[in-house]
PDB file of N, CA and C in Angstrom:
ATOM      1  N   MET S   1      53.305 -40.137 -24.367  1.00 67.00           N
ATOM      2  CA  MET S   1      53.344 -39.823 -22.954  1.00 67.00           C
ATOM      3  C   MET S   1      52.948 -38.358 -22.768  1.00 67.00           C
ATOM      4  N   ASN S   2      51.880 -38.140 -22.018  1.00 77.00           N
ATOM      5  CA  ASN S   2      51.436 -36.778 -21.719  1.00 77.00           C
ATOM      6  C   ASN S   2      52.024 -36.336 -20.399  1.00 77.00           C
ATOM      7  N   ILE S   3      52.678 -35.230 -20.444  1.00 83.00           N
ATOM      8  CA  ILE S   3      53.231 -34.645 -19.221  1.00 83.00           C
ATOM      9  C   ILE S   3      52.534 -33.312 -19.010  1.00 83.00           C
ATOM     10  N   ALA S   4      51.889 -33.191 -17.864  1.00 81.00           N
ATOM     11  CA  ALA S   4      51.189 -31.941 -17.546  1.00 81.00           C
ATOM     12  C   ALA S   4      52.218 -30.842 -17.315  1.00 81.00           C
ATOM     13  N   PRO S   5      51.945 -29.669 -17.849  1.00 81.00           N
ATOM     14  CA  PRO S   5      52.880 -28.563 -17.622  1.00 81.00           C
ATOM     15  C   PRO S   5      52.922 -28.172 -16.147  1.00 81.00           C
ATOM     16  N   THR S   6      54.076 -27.802 -15.698  1.00 78.00           N
ATOM     17  CA  THR S   6      54.244 -27.327 -14.333  1.00 78.00           C
ATOM     18  C   THR S   6      53.666 -25.925 -14.228  1.00 78.00           C
ATOM     19  N   PRO S   7      52.824 -25.665 -13.229  1.00 74.00           N
ATOM     20  CA  PRO S   7      52.278 -24.313 -13.076  1.00 74.00           C
ATOM     21  C   PRO S   7      53.403 -23.289 -12.873  1.00 74.00           C
ATOM     22  N   PHE S   8      53.229 -22.124 -13.462  1.00 73.00           N
ATOM     23  CA  PHE S   8      54.216 -21.073 -13.322  1.00 73.00           C
ATOM     24  C   PHE S   8      54.228 -20.548 -11.895  1.00 73.00           C
ATOM     25  N   ILE S   9      55.408 -20.424 -11.332  1.00 77.00           N
ATOM     26  CA  ILE S   9      55.573 -19.856 -10.000  1.00 77.00           C
ATOM     27  C   ILE S   9      56.467 -18.628 -10.140  1.00 77.00           C
ATOM     28  N   PRO S  10      55.935 -17.450  -9.852  1.00 81.00           N
ATOM     29  CA  PRO S  10      56.750 -16.238  -9.975  1.00 81.00           C
ATOM     30  C   PRO S  10      57.974 -16.305  -9.073  1.00 81.00           C
ATOM     31  N   GLY S  11      59.057 -15.749  -9.548  1.00 82.00           N
ATOM     32  CA  GLY S  11      60.290 -15.721  -8.770  1.00 82.00           C
ATOM     33  C   GLY S  11      60.431 -14.465  -7.932  1.00 82.00           C
ATOM     34  N   GLU S  12      59.521 -13.520  -8.130  1.00 92.00           N
ATOM     35  CA  GLU S  12      59.632 -12.246  -7.423  1.00 92.00           C
ATOM     36  C   GLU S  12      58.243 -11.709  -7.110  1.00 92.00           C
ATOM     37  N   TYR S  13      58.118 -11.101  -5.956  1.00 93.00           N
ATOM     38  CA  TYR S  13      56.885 -10.441  -5.532  1.00 93.00           C
ATOM     39  C   TYR S  13      57.249  -9.073  -4.988  1.00 93.00           C
ATOM     40  N   ILE S  14      56.343  -8.135  -5.161  1.00 95.00           N
ATOM     41  CA  ILE S  14      56.507  -6.833  -4.517  1.00 95.00           C
ATOM     42  C   ILE S  14      55.270  -6.579  -3.666  1.00 95.00           C
ATOM     43  N   VAL S  15      55.453  -5.878  -2.566  1.00 97.00           N
ATOM     44  CA  VAL S  15      54.343  -5.474  -1.705  1.00 97.00           C
ATOM     45  C   VAL S  15      54.378  -3.956  -1.657  1.00 97.00           C
ATOM     46  N   LYS S  16      53.246  -3.331  -1.990  1.00 97.00           N
ATOM     47  CA  LYS S  16      53.243  -1.876  -2.127  1.00 97.00           C
ATOM     48  C   LYS S  16      51.858  -1.301  -1.897  1.00 97.00           C
ATOM     49  N   HIS S  17      51.831   0.005  -1.624  1.00 97.00           N
ATOM     50  CA  HIS S  17      50.564   0.722  -1.593  1.00 97.00           C
ATOM     51  C   HIS S  17      50.001   0.729  -3.006  1.00 97.00           C
ATOM     52  N   VAL S  18      48.715   0.540  -3.121  1.00 97.00           N
ATOM     53  CA  VAL S  18      48.069   0.546  -4.429  1.00 97.00           C
ATOM     54  C   VAL S  18      48.079   1.968  -4.972  1.00 97.00           C
ATOM     55  N   GLU S  19      48.591   2.111  -6.185  1.00 95.00           N
ATOM     56  CA  GLU S  19      48.685   3.424  -6.814  1.00 95.00           C
ATOM     57  C   GLU S  19      47.991   3.480  -8.169  1.00 95.00           C
ATOM     58  N   ASN S  20      47.820   2.339  -8.808  1.00 95.00           N
ATOM     59  CA  ASN S  20      47.287   2.303 -10.167  1.00 95.00           C
ATOM     60  C   ASN S  20      45.901   1.661 -10.185  1.00 95.00           C
ATOM     61  N   SER S  21      45.123   2.028 -11.205  1.00 96.00           N
ATOM     62  CA  SER S  21      43.765   1.498 -11.289  1.00 96.00           C
ATOM     63  C   SER S  21      43.760  -0.020 -11.473  1.00 96.00           C
ATOM     64  N   TRP S  22      44.712  -0.586 -12.230  1.00 96.00           N
ATOM     65  CA  TRP S  22      44.731  -2.042 -12.414  1.00 96.00           C
ATOM     66  C   TRP S  22      45.035  -2.746 -11.099  1.00 96.00           C
ATOM     67  N   GLU S  23      45.849  -2.126 -10.244  1.00 96.00           N
ATOM     68  CA  GLU S  23      46.138  -2.719  -8.940  1.00 96.00           C
ATOM     69  C   GLU S  23      44.880  -2.709  -8.066  1.00 96.00           C
ATOM     70  N   GLN S  24      44.158  -1.597  -8.069  1.00 97.00           N
ATOM     71  CA  GLN S  24      42.929  -1.498  -7.281  1.00 97.00           C
ATOM     72  C   GLN S  24      41.888  -2.492  -7.781  1.00 97.00           C
ATOM     73  N   ARG S  25      41.727  -2.597  -9.093  1.00 97.00           N
ATOM     74  CA  ARG S  25      40.791  -3.578  -9.657  1.00 97.00           C
ATOM     75  C   ARG S  25      41.193  -4.995  -9.260  1.00 97.00           C
ATOM     76  N   GLY S  26      42.493  -5.283  -9.284  1.00 97.00           N
ATOM     77  CA  GLY S  26      42.985  -6.604  -8.889  1.00 97.00           C
ATOM     78  C   GLY S  26      42.712  -6.900  -7.432  1.00 97.00           C
ATOM     79  N   CYS S  27      42.897  -5.909  -6.565  1.00 97.00           N
ATOM     80  CA  CYS S  27      42.625  -6.090  -5.133  1.00 97.00           C
ATOM     81  C   CYS S  27      41.145  -6.368  -4.897  1.00 97.00           C
ATOM     82  N   LEU S  28      40.279  -5.579  -5.526  1.00 97.00           N
ATOM     83  CA  LEU S  28      38.840  -5.767  -5.341  1.00 97.00           C
ATOM     84  C   LEU S  28      38.373  -7.107  -5.910  1.00 97.00           C
ATOM     85  N   ALA S  29      38.931  -7.508  -7.050  1.00 97.00           N
ATOM     86  CA  ALA S  29      38.567  -8.801  -7.641  1.00 97.00           C
ATOM     87  C   ALA S  29      39.006  -9.948  -6.735  1.00 97.00           C
ATOM     88  N   LEU S  30      40.194  -9.835  -6.157  1.00 97.00           N
ATOM     89  CA  LEU S  30      40.676 -10.876  -5.252  1.00 97.00           C
ATOM     90  C   LEU S  30      39.818 -10.936  -3.998  1.00 97.00           C
ATOM     91  N   ARG S  31      39.446  -9.789  -3.455  1.00 97.00           N
ATOM     92  CA  ARG S  31      38.565  -9.770  -2.284  1.00 97.00           C
ATOM     93  C   ARG S  31      37.225 -10.425  -2.602  1.00 97.00           C
ATOM     94  N   ARG S  32      36.645 -10.111  -3.769  1.00 96.00           N
ATOM     95  CA  ARG S  32      35.380 -10.748  -4.152  1.00 96.00           C
ATOM     96  C   ARG S  32      35.548 -12.259  -4.297  1.00 96.00           C
ATOM     97  N   ALA S  33      36.648 -12.677  -4.892  1.00 96.00           N
ATOM     98  CA  ALA S  33      36.890 -14.116  -5.072  1.00 96.00           C
ATOM     99  C   ALA S  33      36.977 -14.832  -3.723  1.00 96.00           C
ATOM    100  N   VAL S  34      37.644 -14.200  -2.762  1.00 96.00           N
ATOM    101  CA  VAL S  34      37.838 -14.836  -1.450  1.00 96.00           C
ATOM    102  C   VAL S  34      36.590 -14.719  -0.580  1.00 96.00           C
ATOM    103  N   PHE S  35      36.080 -13.499  -0.414  1.00 96.00           N
ATOM    104  CA  PHE S  35      35.009 -13.277   0.566  1.00 96.00           C
ATOM    105  C   PHE S  35      33.601 -13.563   0.031  1.00 96.00           C
ATOM    106  N   CYS S  36      33.401 -13.420  -1.278  1.00 96.00           N
ATOM    107  CA  CYS S  36      32.070 -13.663  -1.847  1.00 96.00           C
ATOM    108  C   CYS S  36      31.958 -15.068  -2.439  1.00 96.00           C
ATOM    109  N   ALA S  37      32.889 -15.434  -3.308  1.00 95.00           N
ATOM    110  CA  ALA S  37      32.792 -16.730  -3.982  1.00 95.00           C
ATOM    111  C   ALA S  37      33.269 -17.885  -3.107  1.00 95.00           C
ATOM    112  N   GLU S  38      34.479 -17.782  -2.580  1.00 93.00           N
ATOM    113  CA  GLU S  38      35.067 -18.897  -1.835  1.00 93.00           C
ATOM    114  C   GLU S  38      34.452 -19.076  -0.449  1.00 93.00           C
ATOM    115  N   GLN S  39      34.473 -18.015   0.358  1.00 94.00           N
ATOM    116  CA  GLN S  39      33.999 -18.127   1.742  1.00 94.00           C
ATOM    117  C   GLN S  39      32.510 -17.832   1.893  1.00 94.00           C
ATOM    118  N   GLN S  40      31.918 -17.177   0.916  1.00 94.00           N
ATOM    119  CA  GLN S  40      30.511 -16.792   0.924  1.00 94.00           C
ATOM    120  C   GLN S  40      30.116 -15.993   2.168  1.00 94.00           C
ATOM    121  N   VAL S  41      31.015 -15.098   2.585  1.00 95.00           N
ATOM    122  CA  VAL S  41      30.741 -14.201   3.706  1.00 95.00           C
ATOM    123  C   VAL S  41      29.820 -13.068   3.255  1.00 95.00           C
ATOM    124  N   PHE S  42      29.996 -12.624   2.019  1.00 95.00           N
ATOM    125  CA  PHE S  42      29.174 -11.573   1.423  1.00 95.00           C
ATOM    126  C   PHE S  42      28.581 -12.121   0.129  1.00 95.00           C
ATOM    127  N   GLU S  43      27.469 -11.518  -0.311  1.00 94.00           N
ATOM    128  CA  GLU S  43      26.826 -12.016  -1.526  1.00 94.00           C
ATOM    129  C   GLU S  43      27.564 -11.636  -2.802  1.00 94.00           C
ATOM    130  N   ASP S  44      27.585 -10.347  -3.128  1.00 92.00           N
ATOM    131  CA  ASP S  44      28.155  -9.911  -4.400  1.00 92.00           C
ATOM    132  C   ASP S  44      29.355  -8.988  -4.261  1.00 92.00           C
ATOM    133  N   ASP S  45      29.479  -8.323  -3.125  1.00 94.00           N
ATOM    134  CA  ASP S  45      30.510  -7.304  -2.969  1.00 94.00           C
ATOM    135  C   ASP S  45      30.841  -7.173  -1.494  1.00 94.00           C
ATOM    136  N   ASP S  46      32.118  -7.075  -1.178  1.00 96.00           N
ATOM    137  CA  ASP S  46      32.530  -6.969   0.227  1.00 96.00           C
ATOM    138  C   ASP S  46      32.868  -5.541   0.637  1.00 96.00           C
ATOM    139  N   ARG S  47      32.742  -4.588  -0.272  1.00 96.00           N
ATOM    140  CA  ARG S  47      33.100  -3.210   0.055  1.00 96.00           C
ATOM    141  C   ARG S  47      32.141  -2.625   1.081  1.00 96.00           C
ATOM    142  N   ASP S  48      32.686  -1.718   1.922  1.00 96.00           N
ATOM    143  CA  ASP S  48      31.876  -1.030   2.914  1.00 96.00           C
ATOM    144  C   ASP S  48      32.426   0.380   3.111  1.00 96.00           C
ATOM    145  N   ALA S  49      31.922   1.095   4.107  1.00 95.00           N
ATOM    146  CA  ALA S  49      32.314   2.490   4.341  1.00 95.00           C
ATOM    147  C   ALA S  49      33.795   2.644   4.650  1.00 95.00           C
ATOM    148  N   ILE S  50      34.418   1.646   5.223  1.00 94.00           N
ATOM    149  CA  ILE S  50      35.854   1.724   5.547  1.00 94.00           C
ATOM    150  C   ILE S  50      36.679   1.891   4.279  1.00 94.00           C
ATOM    151  N   ASP S  51      36.223   1.331   3.179  1.00 95.00           N
ATOM    152  CA  ASP S  51      36.967   1.444   1.922  1.00 95.00           C
ATOM    153  C   ASP S  51      37.149   2.892   1.477  1.00 95.00           C
ATOM    154  N   GLU S  52      36.260   3.781   1.904  1.00 94.00           N
ATOM    155  CA  GLU S  52      36.365   5.199   1.523  1.00 94.00           C
ATOM    156  C   GLU S  52      37.591   5.869   2.139  1.00 94.00           C
ATOM    157  N   GLN S  53      38.043   5.385   3.283  1.00 93.00           N
ATOM    158  CA  GLN S  53      39.191   5.995   3.948  1.00 93.00           C
ATOM    159  C   GLN S  53      40.422   5.093   3.995  1.00 93.00           C
ATOM    160  N   ALA S  54      40.263   3.830   3.650  1.00 96.00           N
ATOM    161  CA  ALA S  54      41.343   2.856   3.775  1.00 96.00           C
ATOM    162  C   ALA S  54      42.390   3.020   2.674  1.00 96.00           C
ATOM    163  N   ILE S  55      43.581   2.570   2.991  1.00 97.00           N
ATOM    164  CA  ILE S  55      44.672   2.474   2.032  1.00 97.00           C
ATOM    165  C   ILE S  55      44.808   1.001   1.688  1.00 97.00           C
ATOM    166  N   SER S  56      44.784   0.696   0.406  1.00 97.00           N
ATOM    167  CA  SER S  56      44.949  -0.694  -0.017  1.00 97.00           C
ATOM    168  C   SER S  56      46.429  -0.999  -0.216  1.00 97.00           C
ATOM    169  N   ILE S  57      46.820  -2.191   0.202  1.00 98.00           N
ATOM    170  CA  ILE S  57      48.176  -2.689  -0.011  1.00 98.00           C
ATOM    171  C   ILE S  57      48.044  -3.964  -0.833  1.00 98.00           C
ATOM    172  N   ALA S  58      48.913  -4.113  -1.825  1.00 98.00           N
ATOM    173  CA  ALA S  58      48.842  -5.282  -2.708  1.00 98.00           C
ATOM    174  C   ALA S  58      50.160  -6.030  -2.700  1.00 98.00           C
ATOM    175  N   ALA S  59      50.068  -7.352  -2.745  1.00 97.00           N
ATOM    176  CA  ALA S  59      51.209  -8.213  -3.047  1.00 97.00           C
ATOM    177  C   ALA S  59      51.057  -8.560  -4.521  1.00 97.00           C
ATOM    178  N   ILE S  60      52.082  -8.277  -5.296  1.00 96.00           N
ATOM    179  CA  ILE S  60      52.005  -8.426  -6.742  1.00 96.00           C
ATOM    180  C   ILE S  60      53.087  -9.381  -7.224  1.00 96.00           C
ATOM    181  N   ALA S  61      52.669 -10.390  -7.978  1.00 93.00           N
ATOM    182  CA  ALA S  61      53.612 -11.319  -8.590  1.00 93.00           C
ATOM    183  C   ALA S  61      54.222 -10.651  -9.812  1.00 93.00           C
ATOM    184  N   CYS S  62      55.517 -10.859  -9.997  1.00 92.00           N
ATOM    185  CA  CYS S  62      56.229 -10.263 -11.126  1.00 92.00           C
ATOM    186  C   CYS S  62      56.696 -11.346 -12.097  1.00 92.00           C
ATOM    187  N   VAL S  63      56.695 -10.994 -13.364  1.00 88.00           N
ATOM    188  CA  VAL S  63      57.220 -11.858 -14.416  1.00 88.00           C
ATOM    189  C   VAL S  63      58.297 -11.059 -15.138  1.00 88.00           C
ATOM    190  N   ALA S  64      59.509 -11.604 -15.176  1.00 85.00           N
ATOM    191  CA  ALA S  64      60.649 -10.924 -15.816  1.00 85.00           C
ATOM    192  C   ALA S  64      60.833  -9.518 -15.254  1.00 85.00           C
ATOM    193  N   GLY S  65      60.602  -9.373 -13.942  1.00 85.00           N
ATOM    194  CA  GLY S  65      60.796  -8.094 -13.279  1.00 85.00           C
ATOM    195  C   GLY S  65      59.657  -7.112 -13.426  1.00 85.00           C
ATOM    196  N   MET S  66      58.607  -7.498 -14.134  1.00 87.00           N
ATOM    197  CA  MET S  66      57.483  -6.602 -14.369  1.00 87.00           C
ATOM    198  C   MET S  66      56.284  -7.047 -13.538  1.00 87.00           C
ATOM    199  N   ALA S  67      55.610  -6.085 -12.901  1.00 89.00           N
ATOM    200  CA  ALA S  67      54.410  -6.379 -12.118  1.00 89.00           C
ATOM    201  C   ALA S  67      53.364  -7.004 -13.030  1.00 89.00           C
ATOM    202  N   GLU S  68      52.805  -8.138 -12.589  1.00 89.00           N
ATOM    203  CA  GLU S  68      51.915  -8.902 -13.463  1.00 89.00           C
ATOM    204  C   GLU S  68      50.520  -9.098 -12.888  1.00 89.00           C
ATOM    205  N   ASP S  69      50.416  -9.520 -11.611  1.00 93.00           N
ATOM    206  CA  ASP S  69      49.118  -9.934 -11.095  1.00 93.00           C
ATOM    207  C   ASP S  69      49.057  -9.727  -9.587  1.00 93.00           C
ATOM    208  N   VAL S  70      47.930  -9.212  -9.095  1.00 96.00           N
ATOM    209  CA  VAL S  70      47.712  -9.059  -7.655  1.00 96.00           C
ATOM    210  C   VAL S  70      47.426 -10.443  -7.079  1.00 96.00           C
ATOM    211  N   VAL S  71      48.251 -10.876  -6.111  1.00 96.00           N
ATOM    212  CA  VAL S  71      48.080 -12.203  -5.506  1.00 96.00           C
ATOM    213  C   VAL S  71      47.752 -12.118  -4.013  1.00 96.00           C
ATOM    214  N   GLY S  72      47.747 -10.913  -3.473  1.00 97.00           N
ATOM    215  CA  GLY S  72      47.387 -10.713  -2.077  1.00 97.00           C
ATOM    216  C   GLY S  72      47.009  -9.267  -1.855  1.00 97.00           C
ATOM    217  N   THR S  73      46.170  -9.033  -0.855  1.00 98.00           N
ATOM    218  CA  THR S  73      45.765  -7.664  -0.554  1.00 98.00           C
ATOM    219  C   THR S  73      45.299  -7.546   0.886  1.00 98.00           C
ATOM    220  N   VAL S  74      45.406  -6.365   1.417  1.00 98.00           N
ATOM    221  CA  VAL S  74      44.856  -6.008   2.721  1.00 98.00           C
ATOM    222  C   VAL S  74      44.573  -4.504   2.663  1.00 98.00           C
ATOM    223  N   ARG S  75      43.603  -4.071   3.437  1.00 97.00           N
ATOM    224  CA  ARG S  75      43.358  -2.632   3.546  1.00 97.00           C
ATOM    225  C   ARG S  75      43.721  -2.209   4.955  1.00 97.00           C
ATOM    226  N   ILE S  76      44.270  -1.011   5.086  1.00 97.00           N
ATOM    227  CA  ILE S  76      44.611  -0.477   6.405  1.00 97.00           C
ATOM    228  C   ILE S  76      43.937   0.874   6.577  1.00 97.00           C
ATOM    229  N   HIS S  77      43.596   1.177   7.823  1.00 95.00           N
ATOM    230  CA  HIS S  77      42.963   2.468   8.098  1.00 95.00           C
ATOM    231  C   HIS S  77      43.124   2.815   9.574  1.00 95.00           C
ATOM    232  N   ARG S  78      42.993   4.096   9.856  1.00 91.00           N
ATOM    233  CA  ARG S  78      42.984   4.563  11.243  1.00 91.00           C
ATOM    234  C   ARG S  78      41.536   4.737  11.653  1.00 91.00           C
ATOM    235  N   ALA S  79      41.161   4.120  12.757  1.00 81.00           N
ATOM    236  CA  ALA S  79      39.776   4.199  13.222  1.00 81.00           C
ATOM    237  C   ALA S  79      39.516   5.474  14.019  1.00 81.00           C
ATOM    238  N   SER S  80      40.557   6.051  14.580  1.00 80.00           N
ATOM    239  CA  SER S  80      40.409   7.276  15.376  1.00 80.00           C
ATOM    240  C   SER S  80      41.745   7.994  15.405  1.00 80.00           C
ATOM    241  N   ASP S  81      41.823   9.020  16.209  1.00 80.00           N
ATOM    242  CA  ASP S  81      43.059   9.801  16.311  1.00 80.00           C
ATOM    243  C   ASP S  81      44.035   9.227  17.335  1.00 80.00           C
ATOM    244  N   ASP S  82      43.851   7.969  17.738  1.00 84.00           N
ATOM    245  CA  ASP S  82      44.741   7.373  18.731  1.00 84.00           C
ATOM    246  C   ASP S  82      46.077   6.920  18.134  1.00 84.00           C
ATOM    247  N   GLY S  83      46.242   7.066  16.815  1.00 85.00           N
ATOM    248  CA  GLY S  83      47.487   6.696  16.161  1.00 85.00           C
ATOM    249  C   GLY S  83      47.575   5.234  15.772  1.00 85.00           C
ATOM    250  N   LEU S  84      46.571   4.442  16.116  1.00 92.00           N
ATOM    251  CA  LEU S  84      46.583   3.023  15.778  1.00 92.00           C
ATOM    252  C   LEU S  84      46.029   2.796  14.379  1.00 92.00           C
ATOM    253  N   TRP S  85      46.670   1.912  13.657  1.00 93.00           N
ATOM    254  CA  TRP S  85      46.200   1.506  12.336  1.00 93.00           C
ATOM    255  C   TRP S  85      45.621   0.102  12.440  1.00 93.00           C
ATOM    256  N   TYR S  86      44.595  -0.151  11.669  1.00 94.00           N
ATOM    257  CA  TYR S  86      43.926  -1.446  11.666  1.00 94.00           C
ATOM    258  C   TYR S  86      43.971  -2.026  10.258  1.00 94.00           C
ATOM    259  N   GLY S  87      44.073  -3.323  10.179  1.00 96.00           N
ATOM    260  CA  GLY S  87      44.051  -4.010   8.899  1.00 96.00           C
ATOM    261  C   GLY S  87      42.831  -4.899   8.812  1.00 96.00           C
ATOM    262  N   SER S  88      42.270  -5.005   7.632  1.00 96.00           N
ATOM    263  CA  SER S  88      41.125  -5.881   7.427  1.00 96.00           C
ATOM    264  C   SER S  88      41.043  -6.273   5.961  1.00 96.00           C
ATOM    265  N   ARG S  89      40.152  -7.197   5.670  1.00 96.00           N
ATOM    266  CA  ARG S  89      39.930  -7.726   4.321  1.00 96.00           C
ATOM    267  C   ARG S  89      41.228  -8.275   3.724  1.00 96.00           C
ATOM    268  N   LEU S  90      41.981  -9.006   4.536  1.00 97.00           N
ATOM    269  CA  LEU S  90      43.188  -9.681   4.082  1.00 97.00           C
ATOM    270  C   LEU S  90      42.785 -10.851   3.186  1.00 97.00           C
ATOM    271  N   ALA S  91      43.266 -10.860   1.957  1.00 97.00           N
ATOM    272  CA  ALA S  91      42.927 -11.910   1.000  1.00 97.00           C
ATOM    273  C   ALA S  91      44.183 -12.323   0.238  1.00 97.00           C
ATOM    274  N   VAL S  92      44.313 -13.634   0.023  1.00 97.00           N
ATOM    275  CA  VAL S  92      45.472 -14.179  -0.675  1.00 97.00           C
ATOM    276  C   VAL S  92      44.985 -15.151  -1.736  1.00 97.00           C
ATOM    277  N   HIS S  93      45.578 -15.066  -2.913  1.00 93.00           N
ATOM    278  CA  HIS S  93      45.243 -15.975  -4.012  1.00 93.00           C
ATOM    279  C   HIS S  93      45.532 -17.402  -3.588  1.00 93.00           C
ATOM    280  N   ALA S  94      44.668 -18.328  -3.979  1.00 84.00           N
ATOM    281  CA  ALA S  94      44.783 -19.724  -3.544  1.00 84.00           C
ATOM    282  C   ALA S  94      46.015 -20.437  -4.086  1.00 84.00           C
ATOM    283  N   HIS S  95      46.571 -20.019  -5.197  1.00 70.00           N
ATOM    284  CA  HIS S  95      47.715 -20.726  -5.796  1.00 70.00           C
ATOM    285  C   HIS S  95      48.996 -20.204  -5.284  1.00 70.00           C
TER     286      HIS S  95
END
C-alpha cells in the first residue's frame, strides 16, 4: 500500500521588512514566479524604477522556529510627500 506523504505545512510565519540578501532573493524569485511564469504579465523580470525606492516586506515560513522560505511578498513606497504609502507587486506562494 502506497501512501503519499502529506505536504509539510509550517506552523509559524513571520512578516517583516526584508533585511537579508536571502530574503530579498526570495522575494524577487517569488515575484518572478507569480508575475512572469504564472500570470505572464512580464516576460523575464517584473522589476521597475519603483524597486529603487520601495521597501520590501516578506512573509516567511518557519521550521522549528527558524526562518526557512519566503512565501509572500509586497513592496511599499511613498509616491510623494503627501504621507501616503502604496503597496504593489503583492505575490503569494501557491501552496
